[in-house]
PDB file of C-alpha atoms in Angstrom:
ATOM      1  CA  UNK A  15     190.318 -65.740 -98.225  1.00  0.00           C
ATOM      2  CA  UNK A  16     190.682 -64.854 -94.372  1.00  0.00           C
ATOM      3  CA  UNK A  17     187.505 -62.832 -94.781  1.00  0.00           C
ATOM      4  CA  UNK A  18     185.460 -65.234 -96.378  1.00  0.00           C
ATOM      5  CA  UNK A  19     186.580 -67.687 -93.721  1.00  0.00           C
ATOM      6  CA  UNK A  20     185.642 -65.464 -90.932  1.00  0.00           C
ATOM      7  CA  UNK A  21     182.560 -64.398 -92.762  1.00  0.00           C
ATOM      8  CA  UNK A  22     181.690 -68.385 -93.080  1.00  0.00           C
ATOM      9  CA  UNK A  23     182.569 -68.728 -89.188  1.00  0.00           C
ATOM     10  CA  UNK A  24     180.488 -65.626 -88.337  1.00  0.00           C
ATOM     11  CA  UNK A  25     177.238 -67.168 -90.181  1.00  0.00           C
ATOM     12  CA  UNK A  26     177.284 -70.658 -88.713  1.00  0.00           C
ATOM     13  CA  UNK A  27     177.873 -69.329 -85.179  1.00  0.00           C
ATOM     14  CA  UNK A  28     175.072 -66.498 -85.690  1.00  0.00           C
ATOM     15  CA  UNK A  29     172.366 -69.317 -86.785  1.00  0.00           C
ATOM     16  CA  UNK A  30     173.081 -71.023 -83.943  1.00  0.00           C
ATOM     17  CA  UNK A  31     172.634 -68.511 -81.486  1.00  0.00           C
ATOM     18  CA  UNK A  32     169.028 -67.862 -83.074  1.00  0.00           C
ATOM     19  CA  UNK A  33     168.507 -71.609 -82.778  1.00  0.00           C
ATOM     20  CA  UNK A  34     169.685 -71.082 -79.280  1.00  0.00           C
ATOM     21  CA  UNK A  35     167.693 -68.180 -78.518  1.00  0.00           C
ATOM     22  CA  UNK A  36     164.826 -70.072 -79.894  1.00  0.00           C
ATOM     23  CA  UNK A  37     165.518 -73.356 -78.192  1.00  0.00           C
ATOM     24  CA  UNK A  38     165.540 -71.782 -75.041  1.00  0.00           C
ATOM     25  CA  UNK A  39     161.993 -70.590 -75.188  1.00  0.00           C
ATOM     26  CA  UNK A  40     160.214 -74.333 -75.520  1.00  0.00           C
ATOM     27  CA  UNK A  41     163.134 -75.662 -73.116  1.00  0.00           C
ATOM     28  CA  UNK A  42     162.115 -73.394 -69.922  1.00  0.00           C
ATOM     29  CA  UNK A  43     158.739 -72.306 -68.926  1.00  0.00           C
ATOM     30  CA  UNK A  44     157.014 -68.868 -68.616  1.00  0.00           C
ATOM     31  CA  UNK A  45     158.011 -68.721 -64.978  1.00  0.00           C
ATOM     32  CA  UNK A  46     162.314 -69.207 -65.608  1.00  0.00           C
ATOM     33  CA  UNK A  47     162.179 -67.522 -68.367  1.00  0.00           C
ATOM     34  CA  UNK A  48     164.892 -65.077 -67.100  1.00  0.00           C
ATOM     35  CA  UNK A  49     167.146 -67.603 -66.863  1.00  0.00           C
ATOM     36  CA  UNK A  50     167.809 -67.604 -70.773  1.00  0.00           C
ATOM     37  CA  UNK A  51     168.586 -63.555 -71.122  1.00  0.00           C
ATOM     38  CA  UNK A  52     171.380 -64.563 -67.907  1.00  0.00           C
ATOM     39  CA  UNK A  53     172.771 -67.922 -69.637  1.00  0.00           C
ATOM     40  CA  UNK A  54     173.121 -65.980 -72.586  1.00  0.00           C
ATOM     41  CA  UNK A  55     174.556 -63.236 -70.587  1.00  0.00           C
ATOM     42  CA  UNK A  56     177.234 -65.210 -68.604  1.00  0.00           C
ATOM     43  CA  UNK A  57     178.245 -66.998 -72.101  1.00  0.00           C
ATOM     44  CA  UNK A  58     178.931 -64.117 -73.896  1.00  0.00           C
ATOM     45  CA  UNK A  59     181.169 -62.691 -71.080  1.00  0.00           C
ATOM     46  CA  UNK A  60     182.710 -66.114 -70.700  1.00  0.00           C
ATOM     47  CA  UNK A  61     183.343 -66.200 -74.518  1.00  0.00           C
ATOM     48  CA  UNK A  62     184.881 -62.641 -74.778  1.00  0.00           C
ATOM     49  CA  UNK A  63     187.153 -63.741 -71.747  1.00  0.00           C
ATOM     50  CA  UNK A  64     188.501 -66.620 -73.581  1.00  0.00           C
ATOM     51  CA  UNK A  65     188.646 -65.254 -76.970  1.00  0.00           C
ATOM     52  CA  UNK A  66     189.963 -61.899 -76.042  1.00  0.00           C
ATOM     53  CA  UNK A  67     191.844 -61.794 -72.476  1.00  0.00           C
ATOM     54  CA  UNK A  68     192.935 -64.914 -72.414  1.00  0.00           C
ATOM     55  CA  UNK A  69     193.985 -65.571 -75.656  1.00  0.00           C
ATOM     56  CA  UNK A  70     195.702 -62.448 -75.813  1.00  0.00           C
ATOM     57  CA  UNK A  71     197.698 -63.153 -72.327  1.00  0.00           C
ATOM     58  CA  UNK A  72     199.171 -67.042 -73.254  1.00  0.00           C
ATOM     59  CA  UNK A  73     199.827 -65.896 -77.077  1.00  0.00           C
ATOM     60  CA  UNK A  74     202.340 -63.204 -75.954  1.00  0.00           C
ATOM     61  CA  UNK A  75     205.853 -65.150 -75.086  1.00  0.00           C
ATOM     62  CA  UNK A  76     206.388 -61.645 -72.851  1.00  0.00           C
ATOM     63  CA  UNK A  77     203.534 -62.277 -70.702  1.00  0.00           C
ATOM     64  CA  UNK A  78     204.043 -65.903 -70.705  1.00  0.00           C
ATOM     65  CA  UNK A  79     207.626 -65.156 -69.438  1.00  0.00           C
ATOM     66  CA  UNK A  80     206.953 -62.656 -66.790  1.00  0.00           C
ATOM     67  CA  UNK A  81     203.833 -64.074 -65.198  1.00  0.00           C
ATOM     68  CA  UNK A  82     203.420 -67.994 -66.393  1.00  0.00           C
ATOM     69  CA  UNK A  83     206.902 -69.408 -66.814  1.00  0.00           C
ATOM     70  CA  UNK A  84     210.073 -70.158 -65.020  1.00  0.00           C
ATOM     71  CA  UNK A  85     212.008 -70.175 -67.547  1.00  0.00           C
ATOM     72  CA  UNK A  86     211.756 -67.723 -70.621  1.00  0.00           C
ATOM     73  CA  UNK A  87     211.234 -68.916 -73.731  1.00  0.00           C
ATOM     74  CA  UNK A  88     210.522 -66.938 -76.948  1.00  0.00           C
ATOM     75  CA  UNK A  89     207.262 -69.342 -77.935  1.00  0.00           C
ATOM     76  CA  UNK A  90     204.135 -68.350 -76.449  1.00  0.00           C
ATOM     77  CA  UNK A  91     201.969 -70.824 -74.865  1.00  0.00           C
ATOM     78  CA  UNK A  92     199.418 -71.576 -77.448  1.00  0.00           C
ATOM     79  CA  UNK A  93     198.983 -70.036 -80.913  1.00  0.00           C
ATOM     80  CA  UNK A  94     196.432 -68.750 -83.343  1.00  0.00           C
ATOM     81  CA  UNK A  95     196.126 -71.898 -85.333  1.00  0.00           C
ATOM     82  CA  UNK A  96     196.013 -73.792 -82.175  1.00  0.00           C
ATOM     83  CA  UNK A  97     193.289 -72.076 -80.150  1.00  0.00           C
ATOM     84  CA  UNK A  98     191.416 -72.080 -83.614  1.00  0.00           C
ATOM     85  CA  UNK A  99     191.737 -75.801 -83.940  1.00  0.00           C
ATOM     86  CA  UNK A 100     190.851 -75.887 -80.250  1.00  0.00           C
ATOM     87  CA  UNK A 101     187.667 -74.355 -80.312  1.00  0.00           C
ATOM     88  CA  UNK A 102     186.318 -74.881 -83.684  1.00  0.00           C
ATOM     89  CA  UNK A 103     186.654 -78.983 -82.416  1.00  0.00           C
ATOM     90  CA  UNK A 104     184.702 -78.163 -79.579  1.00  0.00           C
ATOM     91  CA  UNK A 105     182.118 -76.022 -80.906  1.00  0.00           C
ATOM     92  CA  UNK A 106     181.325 -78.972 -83.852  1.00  0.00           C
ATOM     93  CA  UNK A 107     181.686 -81.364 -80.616  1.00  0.00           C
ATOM     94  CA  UNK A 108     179.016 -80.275 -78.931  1.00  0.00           C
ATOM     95  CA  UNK A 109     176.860 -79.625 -81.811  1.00  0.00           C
ATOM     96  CA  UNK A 110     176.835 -83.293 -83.246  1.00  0.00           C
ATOM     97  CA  UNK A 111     176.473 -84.426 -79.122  1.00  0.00           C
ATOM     98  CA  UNK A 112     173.514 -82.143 -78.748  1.00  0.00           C
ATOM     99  CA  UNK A 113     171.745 -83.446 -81.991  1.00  0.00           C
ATOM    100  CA  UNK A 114     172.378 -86.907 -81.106  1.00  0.00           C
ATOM    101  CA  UNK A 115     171.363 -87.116 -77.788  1.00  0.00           C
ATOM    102  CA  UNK A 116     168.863 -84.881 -76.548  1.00  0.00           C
ATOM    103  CA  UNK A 117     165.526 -85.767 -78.208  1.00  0.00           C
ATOM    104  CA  UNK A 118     162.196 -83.521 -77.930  1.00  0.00           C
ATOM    105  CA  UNK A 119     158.509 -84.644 -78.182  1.00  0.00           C
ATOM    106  CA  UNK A 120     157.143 -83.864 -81.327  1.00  0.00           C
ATOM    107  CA  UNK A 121     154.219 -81.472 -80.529  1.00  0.00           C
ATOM    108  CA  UNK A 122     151.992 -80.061 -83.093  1.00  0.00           C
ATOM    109  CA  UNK A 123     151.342 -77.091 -80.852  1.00  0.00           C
ATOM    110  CA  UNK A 124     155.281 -75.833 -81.428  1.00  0.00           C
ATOM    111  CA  UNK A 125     154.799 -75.991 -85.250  1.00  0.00           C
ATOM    112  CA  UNK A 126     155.999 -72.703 -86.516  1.00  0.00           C
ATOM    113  CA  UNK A 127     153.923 -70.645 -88.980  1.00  0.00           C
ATOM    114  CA  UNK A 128     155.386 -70.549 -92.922  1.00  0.00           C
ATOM    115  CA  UNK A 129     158.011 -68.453 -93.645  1.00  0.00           C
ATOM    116  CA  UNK A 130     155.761 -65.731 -95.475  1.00  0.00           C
ATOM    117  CA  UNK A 131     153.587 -65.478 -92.395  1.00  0.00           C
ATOM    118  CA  UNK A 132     156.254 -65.114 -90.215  1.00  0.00           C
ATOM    119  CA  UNK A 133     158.200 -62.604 -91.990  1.00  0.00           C
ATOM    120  CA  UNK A 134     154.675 -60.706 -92.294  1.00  0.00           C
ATOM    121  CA  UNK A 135     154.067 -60.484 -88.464  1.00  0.00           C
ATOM    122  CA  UNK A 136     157.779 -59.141 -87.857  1.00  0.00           C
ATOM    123  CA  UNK A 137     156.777 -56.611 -90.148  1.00  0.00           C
ATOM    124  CA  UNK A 138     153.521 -55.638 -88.506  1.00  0.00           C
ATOM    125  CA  UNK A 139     155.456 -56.215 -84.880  1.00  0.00           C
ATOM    126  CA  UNK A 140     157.967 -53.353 -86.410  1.00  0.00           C
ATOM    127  CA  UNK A 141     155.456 -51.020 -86.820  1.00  0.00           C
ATOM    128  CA  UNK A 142     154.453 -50.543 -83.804  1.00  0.00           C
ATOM    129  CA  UNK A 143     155.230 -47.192 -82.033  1.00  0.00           C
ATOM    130  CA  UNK A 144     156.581 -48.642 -79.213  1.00  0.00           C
ATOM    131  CA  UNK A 145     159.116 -50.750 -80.384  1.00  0.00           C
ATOM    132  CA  UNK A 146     160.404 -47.630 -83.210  1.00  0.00           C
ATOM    133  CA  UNK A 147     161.193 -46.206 -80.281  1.00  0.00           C
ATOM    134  CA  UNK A 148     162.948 -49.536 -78.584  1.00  0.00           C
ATOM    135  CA  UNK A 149     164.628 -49.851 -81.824  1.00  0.00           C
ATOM    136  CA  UNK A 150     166.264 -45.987 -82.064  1.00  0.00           C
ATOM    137  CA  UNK A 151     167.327 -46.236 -78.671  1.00  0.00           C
ATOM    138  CA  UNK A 152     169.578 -49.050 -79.418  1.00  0.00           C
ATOM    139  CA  UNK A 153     170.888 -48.157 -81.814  1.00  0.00           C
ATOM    140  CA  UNK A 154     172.116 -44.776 -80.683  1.00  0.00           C
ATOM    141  CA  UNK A 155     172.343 -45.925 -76.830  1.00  0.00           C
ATOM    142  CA  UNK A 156     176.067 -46.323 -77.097  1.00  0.00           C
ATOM    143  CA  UNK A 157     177.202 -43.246 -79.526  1.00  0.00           C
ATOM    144  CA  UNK A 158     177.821 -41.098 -75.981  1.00  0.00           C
ATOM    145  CA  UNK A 159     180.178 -43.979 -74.829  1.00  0.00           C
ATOM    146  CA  UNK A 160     181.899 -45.968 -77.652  1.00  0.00           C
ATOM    147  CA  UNK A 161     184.874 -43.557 -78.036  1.00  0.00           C
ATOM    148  CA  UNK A 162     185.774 -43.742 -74.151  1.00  0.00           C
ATOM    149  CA  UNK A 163     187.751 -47.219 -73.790  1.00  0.00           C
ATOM    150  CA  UNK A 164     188.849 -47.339 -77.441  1.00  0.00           C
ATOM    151  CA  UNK A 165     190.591 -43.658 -76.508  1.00  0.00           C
ATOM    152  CA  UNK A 166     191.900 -44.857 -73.207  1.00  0.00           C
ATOM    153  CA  UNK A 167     193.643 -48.204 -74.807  1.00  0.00           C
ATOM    154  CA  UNK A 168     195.446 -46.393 -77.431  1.00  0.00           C
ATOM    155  CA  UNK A 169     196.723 -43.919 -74.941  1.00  0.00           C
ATOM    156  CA  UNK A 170     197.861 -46.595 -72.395  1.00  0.00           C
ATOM    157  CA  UNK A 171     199.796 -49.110 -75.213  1.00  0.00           C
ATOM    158  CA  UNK A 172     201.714 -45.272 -76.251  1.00  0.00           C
ATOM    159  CA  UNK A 173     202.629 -46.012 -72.681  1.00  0.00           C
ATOM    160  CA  UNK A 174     204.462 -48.674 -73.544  1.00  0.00           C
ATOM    161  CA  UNK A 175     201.469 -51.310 -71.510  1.00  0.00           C
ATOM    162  CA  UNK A 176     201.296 -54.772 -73.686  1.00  0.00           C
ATOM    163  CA  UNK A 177     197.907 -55.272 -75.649  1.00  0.00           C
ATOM    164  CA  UNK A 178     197.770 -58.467 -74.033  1.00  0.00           C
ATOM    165  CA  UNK A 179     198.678 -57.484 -70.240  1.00  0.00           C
ATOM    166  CA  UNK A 180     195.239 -54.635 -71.394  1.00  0.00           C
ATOM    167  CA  UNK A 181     193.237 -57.502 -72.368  1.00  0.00           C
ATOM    168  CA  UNK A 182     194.023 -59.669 -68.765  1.00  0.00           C
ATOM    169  CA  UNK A 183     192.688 -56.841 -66.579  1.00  0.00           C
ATOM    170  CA  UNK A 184     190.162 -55.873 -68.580  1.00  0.00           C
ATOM    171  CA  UNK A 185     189.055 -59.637 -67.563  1.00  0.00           C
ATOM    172  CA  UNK A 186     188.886 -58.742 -64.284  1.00  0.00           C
ATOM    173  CA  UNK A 187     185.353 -56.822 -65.034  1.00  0.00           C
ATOM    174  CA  UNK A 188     184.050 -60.606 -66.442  1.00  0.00           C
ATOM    175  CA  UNK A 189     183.140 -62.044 -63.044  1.00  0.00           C
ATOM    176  CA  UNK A 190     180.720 -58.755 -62.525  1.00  0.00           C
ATOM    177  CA  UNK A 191     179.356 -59.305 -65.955  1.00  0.00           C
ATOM    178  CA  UNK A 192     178.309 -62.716 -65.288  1.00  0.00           C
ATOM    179  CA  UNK A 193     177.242 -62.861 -61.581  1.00  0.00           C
ATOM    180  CA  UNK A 194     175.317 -59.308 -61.278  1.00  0.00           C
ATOM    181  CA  UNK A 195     172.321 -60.337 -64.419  1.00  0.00           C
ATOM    182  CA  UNK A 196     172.130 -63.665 -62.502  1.00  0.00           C
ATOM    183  CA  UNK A 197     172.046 -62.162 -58.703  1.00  0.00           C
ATOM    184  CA  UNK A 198     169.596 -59.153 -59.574  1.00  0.00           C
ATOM    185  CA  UNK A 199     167.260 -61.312 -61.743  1.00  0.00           C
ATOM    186  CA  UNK A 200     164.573 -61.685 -59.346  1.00  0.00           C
ATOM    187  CA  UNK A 201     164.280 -58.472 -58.524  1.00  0.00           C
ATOM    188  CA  UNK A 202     164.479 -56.757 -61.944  1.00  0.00           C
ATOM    189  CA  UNK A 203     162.645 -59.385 -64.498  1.00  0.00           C
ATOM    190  CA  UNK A 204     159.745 -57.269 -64.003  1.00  0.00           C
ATOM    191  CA  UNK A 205     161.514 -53.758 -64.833  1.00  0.00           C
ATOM    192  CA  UNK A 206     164.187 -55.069 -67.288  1.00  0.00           C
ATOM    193  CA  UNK A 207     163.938 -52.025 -69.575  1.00  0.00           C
ATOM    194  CA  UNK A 208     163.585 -49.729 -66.937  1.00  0.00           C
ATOM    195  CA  UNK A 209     167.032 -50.989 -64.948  1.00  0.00           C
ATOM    196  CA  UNK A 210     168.669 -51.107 -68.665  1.00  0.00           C
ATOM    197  CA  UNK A 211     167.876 -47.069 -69.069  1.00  0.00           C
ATOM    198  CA  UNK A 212     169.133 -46.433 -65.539  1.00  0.00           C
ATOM    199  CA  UNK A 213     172.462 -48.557 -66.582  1.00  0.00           C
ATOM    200  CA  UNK A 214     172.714 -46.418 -69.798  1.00  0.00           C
ATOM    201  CA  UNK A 215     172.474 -43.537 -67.959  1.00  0.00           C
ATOM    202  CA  UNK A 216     175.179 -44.494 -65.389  1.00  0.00           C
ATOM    203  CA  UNK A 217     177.203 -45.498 -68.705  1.00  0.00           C
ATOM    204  CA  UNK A 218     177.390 -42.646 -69.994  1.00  0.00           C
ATOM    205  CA  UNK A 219     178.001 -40.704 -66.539  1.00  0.00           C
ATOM    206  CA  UNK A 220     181.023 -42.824 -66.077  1.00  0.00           C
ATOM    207  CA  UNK A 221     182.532 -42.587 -69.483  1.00  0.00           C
ATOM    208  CA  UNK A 222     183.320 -38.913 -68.732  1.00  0.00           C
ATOM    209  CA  UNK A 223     185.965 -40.129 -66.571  1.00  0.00           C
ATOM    210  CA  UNK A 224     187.767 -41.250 -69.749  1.00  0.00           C
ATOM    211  CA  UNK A 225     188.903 -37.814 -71.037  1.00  0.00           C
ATOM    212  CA  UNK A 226     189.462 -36.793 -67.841  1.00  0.00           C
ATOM    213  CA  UNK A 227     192.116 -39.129 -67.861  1.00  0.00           C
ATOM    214  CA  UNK A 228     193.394 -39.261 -71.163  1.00  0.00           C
ATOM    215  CA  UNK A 229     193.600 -35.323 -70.482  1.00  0.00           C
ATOM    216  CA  UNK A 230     196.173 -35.579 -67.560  1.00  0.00           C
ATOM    217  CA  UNK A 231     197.526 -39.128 -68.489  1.00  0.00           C
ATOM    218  CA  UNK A 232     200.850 -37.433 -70.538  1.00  0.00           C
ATOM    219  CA  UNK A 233     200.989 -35.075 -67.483  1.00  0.00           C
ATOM    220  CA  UNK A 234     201.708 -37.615 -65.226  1.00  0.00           C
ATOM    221  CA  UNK A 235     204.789 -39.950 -64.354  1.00  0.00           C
ATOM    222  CA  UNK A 236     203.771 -43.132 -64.633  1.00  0.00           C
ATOM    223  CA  UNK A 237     205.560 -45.958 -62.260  1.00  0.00           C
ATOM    224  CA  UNK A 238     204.262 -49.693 -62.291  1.00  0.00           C
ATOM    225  CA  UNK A 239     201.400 -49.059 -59.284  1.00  0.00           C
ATOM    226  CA  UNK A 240     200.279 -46.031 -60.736  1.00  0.00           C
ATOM    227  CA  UNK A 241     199.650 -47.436 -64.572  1.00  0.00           C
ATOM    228  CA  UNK A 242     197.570 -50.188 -62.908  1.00  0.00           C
ATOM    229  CA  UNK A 243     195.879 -47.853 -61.212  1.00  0.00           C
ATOM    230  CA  UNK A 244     194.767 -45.895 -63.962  1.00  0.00           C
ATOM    231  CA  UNK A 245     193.872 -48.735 -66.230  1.00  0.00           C
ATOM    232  CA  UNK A 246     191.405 -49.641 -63.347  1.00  0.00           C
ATOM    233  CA  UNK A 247     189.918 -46.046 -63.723  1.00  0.00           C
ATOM    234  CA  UNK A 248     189.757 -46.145 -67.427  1.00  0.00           C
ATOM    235  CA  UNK A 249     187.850 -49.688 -67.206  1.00  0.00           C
ATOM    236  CA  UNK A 250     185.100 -48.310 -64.792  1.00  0.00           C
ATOM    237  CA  UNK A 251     184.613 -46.637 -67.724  1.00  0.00           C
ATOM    238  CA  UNK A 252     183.131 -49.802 -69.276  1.00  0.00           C
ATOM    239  CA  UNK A 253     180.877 -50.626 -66.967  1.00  0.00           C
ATOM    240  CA  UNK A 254     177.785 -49.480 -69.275  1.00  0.00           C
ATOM    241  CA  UNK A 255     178.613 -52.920 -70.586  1.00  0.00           C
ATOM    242  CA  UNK A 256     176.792 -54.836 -67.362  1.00  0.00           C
ATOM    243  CA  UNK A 257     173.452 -54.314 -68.740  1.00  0.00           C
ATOM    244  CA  UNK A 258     170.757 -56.533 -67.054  1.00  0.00           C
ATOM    245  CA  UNK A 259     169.614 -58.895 -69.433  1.00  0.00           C
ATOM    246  CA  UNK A 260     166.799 -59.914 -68.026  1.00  0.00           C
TER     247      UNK A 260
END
């Protein structure tokens, strides 16, 4: 039940994001049309923030108690079923607003192509050399990296570090993530894949860190400045995540 639920969830937000995507390309012209790949940068960060750090953080009555509260208490400060309720309101909110205010001019020019035709050009668009190549790369661009913070969380909660005090400063990267695509745009919508190999190469530079310190982590005694100081290391790890989506 949970995973048809999620799997439900997971469908309806996907089609929107392709609506979105979509959207965005008759909504701004040729000239801002960097300005989509950073909104939809910024909003994933922002999302993963809220759903991940955040949540994590107010839903653990320790945290809450240490950090949040002056007086302990052994309920955190929201709940699953209430940041579910929260959000899935707001995300049907702004749906129904969106369809019932903004209007668009009906052009005939817009008018997509039938479904056969279209699904016949993505084919033909595949087959082109170029974007085989586009298409390998992604999907083996993150095999050198992918172990690295997965390896260095798992070492730091044997530690005895909370999942959810891990998931509030690995927030502290989200400000980057947002404000670098949208500070370097104008300099790099013209290069985008180019800057996005030289990121993937830095990614994968700084990901060797990771073993490094997973190797002398159980070496090492471990006070509170010194833990925080190594999660910061392990997270610089991540930063083959700030691609620039332009």
């Amino acid at each position: 039940m949970l995973a048809a639920c999620f799997f439900i969830l997971n469908f309806l937000v996907a089609t929107q994001d392709i609506v979105v995507d979509g959207w965005a390309l008759t909504l701004l012209s040729r000239r801002n049309a960097g300005a989509a790949a950073n909104c939809n940068a910024a909003g994933q960060t922002l999302g993963a923030f809220f759903g991940y750090g955040f949540f994590m953080a107010l839903s653990d009555p320790e945290f809450c108690n240490k950090w949040l509260r002056s007086e302990s208490s052994p309920n955190p400060m929201i709940t699953t079923a209430s940041f579910f309720a929260f959000w899935g309101t707001a995300f049907i909110g702004l749906t129904i607003l969106i369809a019932a205010l903004k209007s668009e001019k009906n052009d005939v020019s817009l008018k997509p192509p039938p479904l056969k035709e279209t699904y016949k050009t993505m084919v033909d668009i595949f087959k082109l050399s170029s974007v085989k190549t586009l298409v390998l790369l992604w999907f083996t661009c993150n095999i050198g990296s992918a172990v690295a913070g997965e390896a260095s969380m798992l070492k730091l909660t044997e530690r005895g570090m909370s999942r959810s005090t891990l998931a509030l400063l690995s927030s502290y990267l989200a400000p980057i993530r947002i404000l670098l695509p949208m500070a370097i745009e104008r300099f790099t919508s013209k290069r985008a894949l180019t800057c996005w190999t030289i990121t993937a190469v830095y990614g994968l530079l700084s990901a060797a860190t990771s073993p490094l310190i997973i190797h002398f982590m159980p070496k090492m005694v471990l006070d509170g400045t010194s833990m925080y100081i190594i999660v910061f290391l392990s997270f610089l790890g991540e930063f083959y995540t700030v691609k620039f989506r332009v």
